[in-house]
mmCIF file of C-alpha atoms in Angstrom:
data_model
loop_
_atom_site.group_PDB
_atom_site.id
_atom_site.type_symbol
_atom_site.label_atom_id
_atom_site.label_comp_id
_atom_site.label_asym_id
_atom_site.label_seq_id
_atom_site.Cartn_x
_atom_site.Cartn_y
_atom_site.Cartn_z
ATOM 1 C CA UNK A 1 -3.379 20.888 -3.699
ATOM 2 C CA UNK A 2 -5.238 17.871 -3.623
ATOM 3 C CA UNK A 3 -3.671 15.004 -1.672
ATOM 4 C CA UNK A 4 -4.110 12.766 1.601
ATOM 5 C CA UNK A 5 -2.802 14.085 5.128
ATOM 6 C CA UNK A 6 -2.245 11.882 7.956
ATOM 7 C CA UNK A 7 -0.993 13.320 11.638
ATOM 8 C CA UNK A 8 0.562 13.227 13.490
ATOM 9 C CA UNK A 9 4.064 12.210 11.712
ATOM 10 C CA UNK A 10 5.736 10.601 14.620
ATOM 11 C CA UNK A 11 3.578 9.075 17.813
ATOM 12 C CA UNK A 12 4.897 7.742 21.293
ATOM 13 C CA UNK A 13 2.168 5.624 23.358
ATOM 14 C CA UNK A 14 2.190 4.194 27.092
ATOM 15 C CA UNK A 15 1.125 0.511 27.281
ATOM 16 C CA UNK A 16 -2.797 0.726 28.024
ATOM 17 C CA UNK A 17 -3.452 4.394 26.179
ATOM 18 C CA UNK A 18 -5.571 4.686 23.522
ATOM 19 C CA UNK A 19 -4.317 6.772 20.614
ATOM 20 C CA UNK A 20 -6.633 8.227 17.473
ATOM 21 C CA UNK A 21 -4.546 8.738 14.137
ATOM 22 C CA UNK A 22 -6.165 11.308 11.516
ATOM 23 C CA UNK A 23 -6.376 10.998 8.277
ATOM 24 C CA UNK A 24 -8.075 13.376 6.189
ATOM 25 C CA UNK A 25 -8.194 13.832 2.071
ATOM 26 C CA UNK A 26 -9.638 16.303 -0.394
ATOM 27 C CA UNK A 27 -9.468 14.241 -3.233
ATOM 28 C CA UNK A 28 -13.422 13.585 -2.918
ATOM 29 C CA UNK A 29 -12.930 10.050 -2.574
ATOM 30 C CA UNK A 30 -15.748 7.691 -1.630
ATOM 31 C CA UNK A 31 -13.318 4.798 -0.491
ATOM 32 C CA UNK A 32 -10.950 4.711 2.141
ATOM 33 C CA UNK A 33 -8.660 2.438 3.910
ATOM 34 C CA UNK A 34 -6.427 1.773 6.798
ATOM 35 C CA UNK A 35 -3.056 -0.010 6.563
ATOM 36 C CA UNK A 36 -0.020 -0.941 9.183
ATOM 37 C CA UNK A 37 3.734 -2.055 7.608
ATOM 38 C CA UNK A 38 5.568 -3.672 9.442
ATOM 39 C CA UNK A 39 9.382 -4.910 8.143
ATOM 40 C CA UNK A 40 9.414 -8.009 6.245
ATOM 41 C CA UNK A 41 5.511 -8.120 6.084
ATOM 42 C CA UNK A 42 3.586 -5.859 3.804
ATOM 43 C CA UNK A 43 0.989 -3.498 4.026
ATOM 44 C CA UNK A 44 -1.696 -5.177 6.195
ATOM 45 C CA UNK A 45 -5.590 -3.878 6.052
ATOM 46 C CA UNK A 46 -6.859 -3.338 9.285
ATOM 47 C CA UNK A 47 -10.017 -1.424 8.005
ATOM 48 C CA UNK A 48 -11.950 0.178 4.796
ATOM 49 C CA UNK A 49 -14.766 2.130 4.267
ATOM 50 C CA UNK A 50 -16.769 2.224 0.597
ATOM 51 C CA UNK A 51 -19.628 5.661 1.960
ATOM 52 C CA UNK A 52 -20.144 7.478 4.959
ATOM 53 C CA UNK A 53 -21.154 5.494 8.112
ATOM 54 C CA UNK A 54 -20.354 2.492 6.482
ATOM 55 C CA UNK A 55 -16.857 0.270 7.458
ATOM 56 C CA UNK A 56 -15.556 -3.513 7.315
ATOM 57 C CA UNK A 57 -13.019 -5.463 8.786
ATOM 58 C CA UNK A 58 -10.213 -6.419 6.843
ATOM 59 C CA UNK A 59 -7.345 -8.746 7.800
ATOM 60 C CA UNK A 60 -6.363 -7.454 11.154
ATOM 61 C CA UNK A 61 -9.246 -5.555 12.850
ATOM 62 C CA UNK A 62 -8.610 -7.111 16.316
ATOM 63 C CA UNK A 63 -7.474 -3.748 18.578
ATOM 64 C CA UNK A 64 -8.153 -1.302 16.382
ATOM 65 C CA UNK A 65 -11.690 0.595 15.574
ATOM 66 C CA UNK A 66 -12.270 3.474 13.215
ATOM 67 C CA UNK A 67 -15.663 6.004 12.352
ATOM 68 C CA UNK A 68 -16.267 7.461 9.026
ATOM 69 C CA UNK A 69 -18.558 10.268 10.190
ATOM 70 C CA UNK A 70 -17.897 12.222 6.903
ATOM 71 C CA UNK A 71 -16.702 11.651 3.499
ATOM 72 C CA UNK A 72 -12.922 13.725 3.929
ATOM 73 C CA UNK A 73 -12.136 12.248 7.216
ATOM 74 C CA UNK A 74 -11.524 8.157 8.626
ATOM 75 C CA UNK A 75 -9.425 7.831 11.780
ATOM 76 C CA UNK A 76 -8.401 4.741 13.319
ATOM 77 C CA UNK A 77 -7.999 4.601 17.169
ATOM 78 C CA UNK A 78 -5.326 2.056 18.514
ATOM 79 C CA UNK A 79 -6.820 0.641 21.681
ATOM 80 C CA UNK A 80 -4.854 -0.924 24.537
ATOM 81 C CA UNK A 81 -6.416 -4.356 22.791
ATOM 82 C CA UNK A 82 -3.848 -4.367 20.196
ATOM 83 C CA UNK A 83 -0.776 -6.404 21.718
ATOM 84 C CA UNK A 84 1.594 -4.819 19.322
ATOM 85 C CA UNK A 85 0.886 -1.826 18.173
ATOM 86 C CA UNK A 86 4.264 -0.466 16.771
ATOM 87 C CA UNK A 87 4.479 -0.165 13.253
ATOM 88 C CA UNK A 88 3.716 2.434 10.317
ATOM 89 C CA UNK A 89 0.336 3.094 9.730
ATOM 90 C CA UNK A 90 -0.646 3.857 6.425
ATOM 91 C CA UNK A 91 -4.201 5.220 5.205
ATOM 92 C CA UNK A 92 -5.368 5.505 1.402
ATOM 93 C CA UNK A 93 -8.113 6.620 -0.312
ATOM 94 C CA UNK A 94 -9.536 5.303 -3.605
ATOM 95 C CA UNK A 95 -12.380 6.891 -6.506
ATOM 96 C CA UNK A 96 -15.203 3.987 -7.122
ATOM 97 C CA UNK A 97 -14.656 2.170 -10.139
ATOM 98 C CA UNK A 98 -13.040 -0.405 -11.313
ATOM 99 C CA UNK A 99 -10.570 1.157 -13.669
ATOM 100 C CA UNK A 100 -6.538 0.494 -12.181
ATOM 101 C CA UNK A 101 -6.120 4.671 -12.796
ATOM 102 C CA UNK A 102 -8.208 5.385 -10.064
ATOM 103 C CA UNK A 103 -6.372 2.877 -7.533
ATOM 104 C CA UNK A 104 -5.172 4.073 -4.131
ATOM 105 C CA UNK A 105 -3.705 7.065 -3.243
ATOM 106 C CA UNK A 106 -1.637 7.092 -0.149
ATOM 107 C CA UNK A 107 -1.233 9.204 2.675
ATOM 108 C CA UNK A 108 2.334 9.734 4.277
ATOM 109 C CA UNK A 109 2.326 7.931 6.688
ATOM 110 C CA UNK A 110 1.870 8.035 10.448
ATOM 111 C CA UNK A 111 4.793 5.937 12.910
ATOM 112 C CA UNK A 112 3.632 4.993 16.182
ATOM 113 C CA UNK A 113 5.871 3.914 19.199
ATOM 114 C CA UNK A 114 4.683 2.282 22.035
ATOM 115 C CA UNK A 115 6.866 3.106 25.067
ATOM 116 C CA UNK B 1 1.396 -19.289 2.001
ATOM 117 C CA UNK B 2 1.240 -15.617 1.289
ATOM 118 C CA UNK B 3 -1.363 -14.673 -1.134
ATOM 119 C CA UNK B 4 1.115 -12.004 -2.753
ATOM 120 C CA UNK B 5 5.139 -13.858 -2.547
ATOM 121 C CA UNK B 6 8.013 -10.827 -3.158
ATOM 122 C CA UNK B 7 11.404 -11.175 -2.414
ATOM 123 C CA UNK B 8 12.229 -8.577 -0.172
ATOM 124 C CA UNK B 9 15.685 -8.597 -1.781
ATOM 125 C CA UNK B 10 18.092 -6.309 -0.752
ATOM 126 C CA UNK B 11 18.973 -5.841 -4.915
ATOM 127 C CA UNK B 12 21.891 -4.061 -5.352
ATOM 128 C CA UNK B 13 22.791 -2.904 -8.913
ATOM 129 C CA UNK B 14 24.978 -0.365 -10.788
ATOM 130 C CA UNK B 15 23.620 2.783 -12.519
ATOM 131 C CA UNK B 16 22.491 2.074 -15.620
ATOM 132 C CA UNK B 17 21.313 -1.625 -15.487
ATOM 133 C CA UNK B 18 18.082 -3.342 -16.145
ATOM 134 C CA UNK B 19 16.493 -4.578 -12.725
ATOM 135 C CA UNK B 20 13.991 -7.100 -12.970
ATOM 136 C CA UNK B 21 11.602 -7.303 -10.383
ATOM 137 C CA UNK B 22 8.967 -10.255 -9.700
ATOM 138 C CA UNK B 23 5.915 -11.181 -7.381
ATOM 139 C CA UNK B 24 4.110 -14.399 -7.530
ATOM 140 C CA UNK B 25 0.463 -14.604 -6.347
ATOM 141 C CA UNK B 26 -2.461 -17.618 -6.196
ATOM 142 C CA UNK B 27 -5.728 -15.705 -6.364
ATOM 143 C CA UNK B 28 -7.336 -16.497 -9.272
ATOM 144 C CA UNK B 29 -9.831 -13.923 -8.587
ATOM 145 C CA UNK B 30 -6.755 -11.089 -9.439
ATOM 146 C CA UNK B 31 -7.856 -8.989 -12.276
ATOM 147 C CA UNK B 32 -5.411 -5.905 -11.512
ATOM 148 C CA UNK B 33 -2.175 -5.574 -10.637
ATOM 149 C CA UNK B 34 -0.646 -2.633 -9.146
ATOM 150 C CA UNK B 35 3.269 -1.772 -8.983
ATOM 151 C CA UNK B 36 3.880 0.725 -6.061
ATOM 152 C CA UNK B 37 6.820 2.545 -5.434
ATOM 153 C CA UNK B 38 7.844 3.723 -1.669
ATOM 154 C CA UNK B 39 10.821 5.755 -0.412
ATOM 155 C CA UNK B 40 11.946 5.460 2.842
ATOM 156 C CA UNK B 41 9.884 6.509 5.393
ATOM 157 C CA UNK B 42 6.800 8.169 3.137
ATOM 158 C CA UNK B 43 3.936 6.483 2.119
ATOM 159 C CA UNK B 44 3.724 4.341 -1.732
ATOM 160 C CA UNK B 45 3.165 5.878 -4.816
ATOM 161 C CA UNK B 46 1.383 4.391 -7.491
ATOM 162 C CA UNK B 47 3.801 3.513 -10.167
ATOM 163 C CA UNK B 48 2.080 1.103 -12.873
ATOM 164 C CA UNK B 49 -0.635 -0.926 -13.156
ATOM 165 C CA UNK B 50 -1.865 -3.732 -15.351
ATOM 166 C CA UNK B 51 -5.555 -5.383 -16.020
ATOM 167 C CA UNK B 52 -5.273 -8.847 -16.778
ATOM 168 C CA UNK B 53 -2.001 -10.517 -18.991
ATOM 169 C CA UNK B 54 -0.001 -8.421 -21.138
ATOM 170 C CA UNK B 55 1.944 -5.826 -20.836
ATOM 171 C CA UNK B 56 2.777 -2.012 -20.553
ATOM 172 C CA UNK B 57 5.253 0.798 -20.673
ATOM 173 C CA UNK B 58 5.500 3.670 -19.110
ATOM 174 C CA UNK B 59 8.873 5.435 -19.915
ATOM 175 C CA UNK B 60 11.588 3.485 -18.440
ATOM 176 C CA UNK B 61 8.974 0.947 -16.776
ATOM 177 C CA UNK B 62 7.606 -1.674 -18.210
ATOM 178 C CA UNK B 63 4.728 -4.097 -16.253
ATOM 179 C CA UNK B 64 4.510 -7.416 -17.669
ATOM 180 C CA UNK B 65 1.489 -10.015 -16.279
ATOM 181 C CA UNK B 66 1.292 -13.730 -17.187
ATOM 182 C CA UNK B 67 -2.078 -15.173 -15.619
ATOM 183 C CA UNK B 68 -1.283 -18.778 -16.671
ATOM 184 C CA UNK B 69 1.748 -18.520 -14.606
ATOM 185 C CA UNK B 70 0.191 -16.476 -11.785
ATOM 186 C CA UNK B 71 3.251 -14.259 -11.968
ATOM 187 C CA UNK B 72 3.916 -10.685 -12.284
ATOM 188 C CA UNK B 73 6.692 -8.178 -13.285
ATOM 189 C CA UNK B 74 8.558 -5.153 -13.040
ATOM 190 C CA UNK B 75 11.436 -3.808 -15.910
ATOM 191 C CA UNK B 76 13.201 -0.964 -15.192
ATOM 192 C CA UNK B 77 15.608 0.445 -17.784
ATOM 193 C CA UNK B 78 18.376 2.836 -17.710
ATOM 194 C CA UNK B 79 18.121 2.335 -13.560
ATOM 195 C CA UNK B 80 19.255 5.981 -11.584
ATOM 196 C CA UNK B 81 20.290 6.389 -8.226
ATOM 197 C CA UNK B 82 16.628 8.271 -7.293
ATOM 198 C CA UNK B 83 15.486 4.431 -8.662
ATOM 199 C CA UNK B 84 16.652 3.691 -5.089
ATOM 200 C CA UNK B 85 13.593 2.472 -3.002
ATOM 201 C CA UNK B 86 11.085 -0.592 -1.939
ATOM 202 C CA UNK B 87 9.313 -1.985 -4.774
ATOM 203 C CA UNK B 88 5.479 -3.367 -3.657
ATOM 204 C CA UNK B 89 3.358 -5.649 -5.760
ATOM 205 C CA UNK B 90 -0.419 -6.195 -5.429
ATOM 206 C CA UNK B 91 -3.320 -7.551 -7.031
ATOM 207 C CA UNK B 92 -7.080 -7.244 -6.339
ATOM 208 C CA UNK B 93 -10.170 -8.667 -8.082
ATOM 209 C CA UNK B 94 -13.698 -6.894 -8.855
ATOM 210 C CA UNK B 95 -15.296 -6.513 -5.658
ATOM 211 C CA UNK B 96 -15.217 -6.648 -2.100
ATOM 212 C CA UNK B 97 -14.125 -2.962 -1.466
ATOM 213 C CA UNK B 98 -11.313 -3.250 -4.214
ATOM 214 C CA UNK B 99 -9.157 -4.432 -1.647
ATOM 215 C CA UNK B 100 -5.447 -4.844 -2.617
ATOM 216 C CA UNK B 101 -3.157 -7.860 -1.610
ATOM 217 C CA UNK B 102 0.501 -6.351 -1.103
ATOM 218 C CA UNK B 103 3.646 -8.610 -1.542
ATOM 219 C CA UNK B 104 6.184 -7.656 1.344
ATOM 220 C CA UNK B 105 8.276 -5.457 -0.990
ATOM 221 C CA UNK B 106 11.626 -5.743 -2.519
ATOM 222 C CA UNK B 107 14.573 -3.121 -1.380
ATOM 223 C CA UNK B 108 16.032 -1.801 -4.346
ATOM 224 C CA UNK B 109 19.430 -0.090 -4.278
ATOM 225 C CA UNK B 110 20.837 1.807 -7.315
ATOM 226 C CA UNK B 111 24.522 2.721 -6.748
ATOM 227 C CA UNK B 112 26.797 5.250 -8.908
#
Protein backbone atom coordinates (compact mmCIF):
# COMPACT_ATOMS: atom_id res chain seq x y z
CA UNK A 1 0.00 0.00 0.00
CA UNK A 2 1.01 3.27 -0.92
CA UNK A 3 0.83 5.90 1.83
CA UNK A 4 3.08 8.24 4.14
CA UNK A 5 4.69 6.81 7.50
CA UNK A 6 5.92 8.95 10.15
CA UNK A 7 7.69 7.41 13.57
CA UNK A 8 7.81 7.30 15.98
CA UNK A 9 3.94 7.72 17.12
CA UNK A 10 4.49 9.11 20.53
CA UNK A 11 8.02 11.02 21.56
CA UNK A 12 9.26 12.20 25.13
CA UNK A 13 12.36 14.76 25.00
CA UNK A 14 14.69 16.24 27.89
CA UNK A 15 15.12 20.05 27.65
CA UNK A 16 18.49 20.47 25.54
CA UNK A 17 18.18 16.91 23.41
CA UNK A 18 17.95 16.90 20.01
CA UNK A 19 15.34 14.58 18.53
CA UNK A 20 15.08 13.45 14.53
CA UNK A 21 11.37 12.55 13.43
CA UNK A 22 11.10 10.21 10.18
CA UNK A 23 9.01 10.48 7.69
CA UNK A 24 9.13 8.36 4.80
CA UNK A 25 6.49 7.84 1.65
CA UNK A 26 6.18 5.57 -1.36
CA UNK A 27 3.87 7.53 -3.14
CA UNK A 28 6.86 8.80 -5.51
CA UNK A 29 6.28 12.22 -4.60
CA UNK A 30 8.66 15.01 -5.59
CA UNK A 31 7.30 17.51 -2.85
CA UNK A 32 7.36 17.28 0.68
CA UNK A 33 6.60 19.20 3.73
CA UNK A 34 6.86 19.57 7.41
CA UNK A 35 4.03 20.80 9.66
CA UNK A 36 3.49 21.29 13.72
CA UNK A 37 -0.44 21.77 15.18
CA UNK A 38 -0.73 23.12 17.91
CA UNK A 39 -4.53 23.72 19.63
CA UNK A 40 -6.24 26.74 18.54
CA UNK A 41 -3.54 27.45 15.81
CA UNK A 42 -3.40 25.48 12.63
CA UNK A 43 -1.06 23.56 10.84
CA UNK A 44 2.13 25.68 10.78
CA UNK A 45 5.02 25.00 7.94
CA UNK A 46 8.20 24.73 9.41
CA UNK A 47 9.87 23.31 6.18
CA UNK A 48 9.30 21.97 2.37
CA UNK A 49 11.23 20.47 -0.09
CA UNK A 50 10.20 20.61 -4.14
CA UNK A 51 13.64 17.69 -5.37
CA UNK A 52 16.28 16.04 -3.68
CA UNK A 53 18.89 18.22 -1.86
CA UNK A 54 16.82 21.03 -2.25
CA UNK A 55 14.66 22.70 1.02
CA UNK A 56 13.14 26.23 2.14
CA UNK A 57 12.05 27.78 5.10
CA UNK A 58 8.58 28.25 5.64
CA UNK A 59 6.85 30.12 8.49
CA UNK A 60 8.58 28.76 11.49
CA UNK A 61 12.06 27.37 10.63
CA UNK A 62 13.75 28.88 13.75
CA UNK A 63 14.89 25.42 15.87
CA UNK A 64 14.21 23.07 13.57
CA UNK A 65 16.47 21.73 10.43
CA UNK A 66 15.66 18.93 8.04
CA UNK A 67 17.86 16.95 4.90
CA UNK A 68 16.23 15.53 1.92
CA UNK A 69 19.03 13.15 0.98
CA UNK A 70 16.58 11.05 -1.17
CA UNK A 71 13.33 11.35 -2.82
CA UNK A 72 11.16 8.72 -0.15
CA UNK A 73 12.62 10.13 2.93
CA UNK A 74 12.61 14.10 4.75
CA UNK A 75 13.19 14.16 8.50
CA UNK A 76 13.09 17.08 10.61
CA UNK A 77 15.39 17.23 13.72
CA UNK A 78 14.04 19.36 16.73
CA UNK A 79 17.09 21.05 18.19
CA UNK A 80 17.40 22.35 21.75
CA UNK A 81 16.90 25.95 19.73
CA UNK A 82 13.28 25.50 19.55
CA UNK A 83 11.83 27.06 22.92
CA UNK A 84 8.69 25.08 22.60
CA UNK A 85 8.81 22.21 21.01
CA UNK A 86 5.59 20.31 22.13
CA UNK A 87 3.09 19.91 19.66
CA UNK A 88 1.99 17.40 16.75
CA UNK A 89 4.12 17.26 13.99
CA UNK A 90 2.69 16.60 10.83
CA UNK A 91 4.61 15.78 7.42
CA UNK A 92 2.92 15.61 3.82
CA UNK A 93 3.89 14.90 0.61
CA UNK A 94 2.51 16.36 -2.65
CA UNK A 95 2.81 15.17 -6.84
CA UNK A 96 4.06 18.47 -8.92
CA UNK A 97 1.39 20.12 -10.60
CA UNK A 98 -0.91 22.38 -10.15
CA UNK A 99 -4.09 20.40 -10.36
CA UNK A 100 -6.09 20.46 -6.50
CA UNK A 101 -6.27 16.26 -7.05
CA UNK A 102 -2.81 15.93 -6.51
CA UNK A 103 -2.75 18.18 -3.19
CA UNK A 104 -1.16 16.88 0.01
CA UNK A 105 -1.23 13.71 1.38
CA UNK A 106 -0.63 13.42 5.04
CA UNK A 107 1.26 11.33 7.19
CA UNK A 108 -0.17 10.28 10.72
CA UNK A 109 1.24 12.11 12.65
CA UNK A 110 4.13 12.16 15.10
CA UNK A 111 3.42 13.83 19.06
CA UNK A 112 6.35 15.01 20.77
CA UNK A 113 6.64 15.78 24.59
CA UNK A 114 9.21 17.64 26.03
CA UNK A 115 9.79 16.55 29.65
CA UNK B 1 -4.76 39.04 11.06
CA UNK B 2 -4.66 35.43 10.10
CA UNK B 3 -4.30 34.85 6.48
CA UNK B 4 -6.85 31.80 6.71
CA UNK B 5 -9.86 33.00 9.74
CA UNK B 6 -11.96 29.55 10.94
CA UNK B 7 -13.96 29.38 13.80
CA UNK B 8 -12.70 26.73 15.77
CA UNK B 9 -16.30 26.17 16.91
CA UNK B 10 -17.05 23.56 19.07
CA UNK B 11 -20.45 22.87 16.56
CA UNK B 12 -22.62 20.65 18.04
CA UNK B 13 -25.54 19.29 15.92
CA UNK B 14 -28.07 16.41 15.78
CA UNK B 15 -27.85 13.47 13.31
CA UNK B 16 -29.23 14.29 10.34
CA UNK B 17 -28.76 18.13 9.98
CA UNK B 18 -27.09 20.31 7.48
CA UNK B 19 -23.78 21.85 9.04
CA UNK B 20 -22.46 24.73 7.41
CA UNK B 21 -19.00 25.36 7.72
CA UNK B 22 -17.01 28.70 6.73
CA UNK B 23 -13.35 30.14 6.46
CA UNK B 24 -12.56 33.59 5.43
CA UNK B 25 -9.15 34.39 3.87
CA UNK B 26 -7.31 37.83 2.29
CA UNK B 27 -4.82 36.45 -0.20
CA UNK B 28 -5.73 37.42 -3.35
CA UNK B 29 -3.12 35.28 -4.75
CA UNK B 30 -5.56 31.99 -3.57
CA UNK B 31 -6.42 30.03 -6.59
CA UNK B 32 -7.27 26.62 -4.67
CA UNK B 33 -8.98 25.80 -1.88
CA UNK B 34 -8.70 22.69 -0.02
CA UNK B 35 -11.31 21.23 2.65
CA UNK B 36 -9.45 18.73 4.98
CA UNK B 37 -10.92 16.48 7.25
CA UNK B 38 -8.96 15.24 10.60
CA UNK B 39 -10.00 12.79 13.34
CA UNK B 40 -8.65 12.97 16.51
CA UNK B 41 -5.29 12.31 16.90
CA UNK B 42 -4.37 11.11 13.02
CA UNK B 43 -3.21 13.20 10.50
CA UNK B 44 -5.94 15.27 7.73
CA UNK B 45 -7.43 13.78 4.95
CA UNK B 46 -8.14 15.47 1.92
CA UNK B 47 -11.82 15.90 1.66
CA UNK B 48 -12.72 18.50 -1.27
CA UNK B 49 -11.20 20.92 -3.12
CA UNK B 50 -12.16 23.84 -5.30
CA UNK B 51 -10.16 26.03 -8.12
CA UNK B 52 -11.32 29.39 -8.17
CA UNK B 53 -15.41 30.48 -7.45
CA UNK B 54 -18.04 28.06 -7.87
CA UNK B 55 -18.91 25.20 -6.58
CA UNK B 56 -18.83 21.30 -6.16
CA UNK B 57 -20.34 18.14 -4.84
CA UNK B 58 -19.09 15.30 -3.79
CA UNK B 59 -21.85 13.01 -2.28
CA UNK B 60 -23.07 14.54 0.81
CA UNK B 61 -20.37 17.49 0.51
CA UNK B 62 -20.69 20.26 -1.23
CA UNK B 63 -17.59 23.15 -1.50
CA UNK B 64 -18.82 26.43 -2.39
CA UNK B 65 -16.03 29.50 -3.16
CA UNK B 66 -16.98 33.18 -3.62
CA UNK B 67 -13.66 35.16 -4.60
CA UNK B 68 -15.42 38.58 -4.51
CA UNK B 69 -16.18 37.89 -0.98
CA UNK B 70 -12.87 36.17 -0.14
CA UNK B 71 -14.93 33.50 1.58
CA UNK B 72 -15.16 29.86 1.47
CA UNK B 73 -17.53 26.93 2.37
CA UNK B 74 -18.33 23.66 3.53
CA UNK B 75 -22.18 21.82 3.23
CA UNK B 76 -22.61 18.75 4.69
CA UNK B 77 -25.92 16.93 4.27
CA UNK B 78 -27.57 14.14 5.97
CA UNK B 79 -24.64 14.76 8.89
CA UNK B 80 -23.65 11.02 10.77
CA UNK B 81 -22.07 10.52 13.90
CA UNK B 82 -18.54 9.26 11.95
CA UNK B 83 -19.14 13.20 10.53
CA UNK B 84 -17.66 13.82 14.01
CA UNK B 85 -14.18 15.55 13.60
CA UNK B 86 -12.04 18.98 12.97
CA UNK B 87 -12.86 20.58 9.82
CA UNK B 88 -9.51 22.57 8.19
CA UNK B 89 -9.69 25.11 5.43
CA UNK B 90 -6.80 26.25 3.19
CA UNK B 91 -5.96 28.01 0.18
CA UNK B 92 -2.73 28.30 -1.86
CA UNK B 93 -1.86 30.16 -5.09
CA UNK B 94 0.40 28.94 -8.19
CA UNK B 95 3.77 28.88 -6.95
CA UNK B 96 6.11 29.08 -4.27
CA UNK B 97 6.22 25.28 -3.41
CA UNK B 98 2.29 25.07 -3.51
CA UNK B 99 2.31 25.95 -0.07
CA UNK B 100 -1.08 25.76 1.75
CA UNK B 101 -2.45 28.40 4.31
CA UNK B 102 -4.56 26.34 7.00
CA UNK B 103 -7.42 28.07 9.00
CA UNK B 104 -7.18 26.79 12.73
CA UNK B 105 -9.99 24.25 12.22
CA UNK B 106 -13.49 23.97 13.38
CA UNK B 107 -14.51 20.95 15.96
CA UNK B 108 -17.41 19.36 14.64
CA UNK B 109 -19.60 17.14 16.81
CA UNK B 110 -22.44 14.98 15.35
CA UNK B 111 -24.60 13.51 18.16
CA UNK B 112 -27.39 10.62 17.88
Amino acid sequence: DGGITQSPKYLFRKEGQNVTLSCEQNLNHDAMYWYRQDPGQGLRLIYYSQIVNDFQKGDIAEGYSVSREKKESFPLTVTSAQKNPTAFYLCASKLPGLAGHNEQFFGPGTRLTVL
Amino acid sequence: QKEVEQDPGPLSVPEGAIVSLNCTYSNSAFQYFMWYRQYSRKGPELLMYTYSSGNKEDGRFTAQVDKSSKYISLFIRDSQPSDSATYLCAGRGTGGGNKLTFGTGTQLKVEL
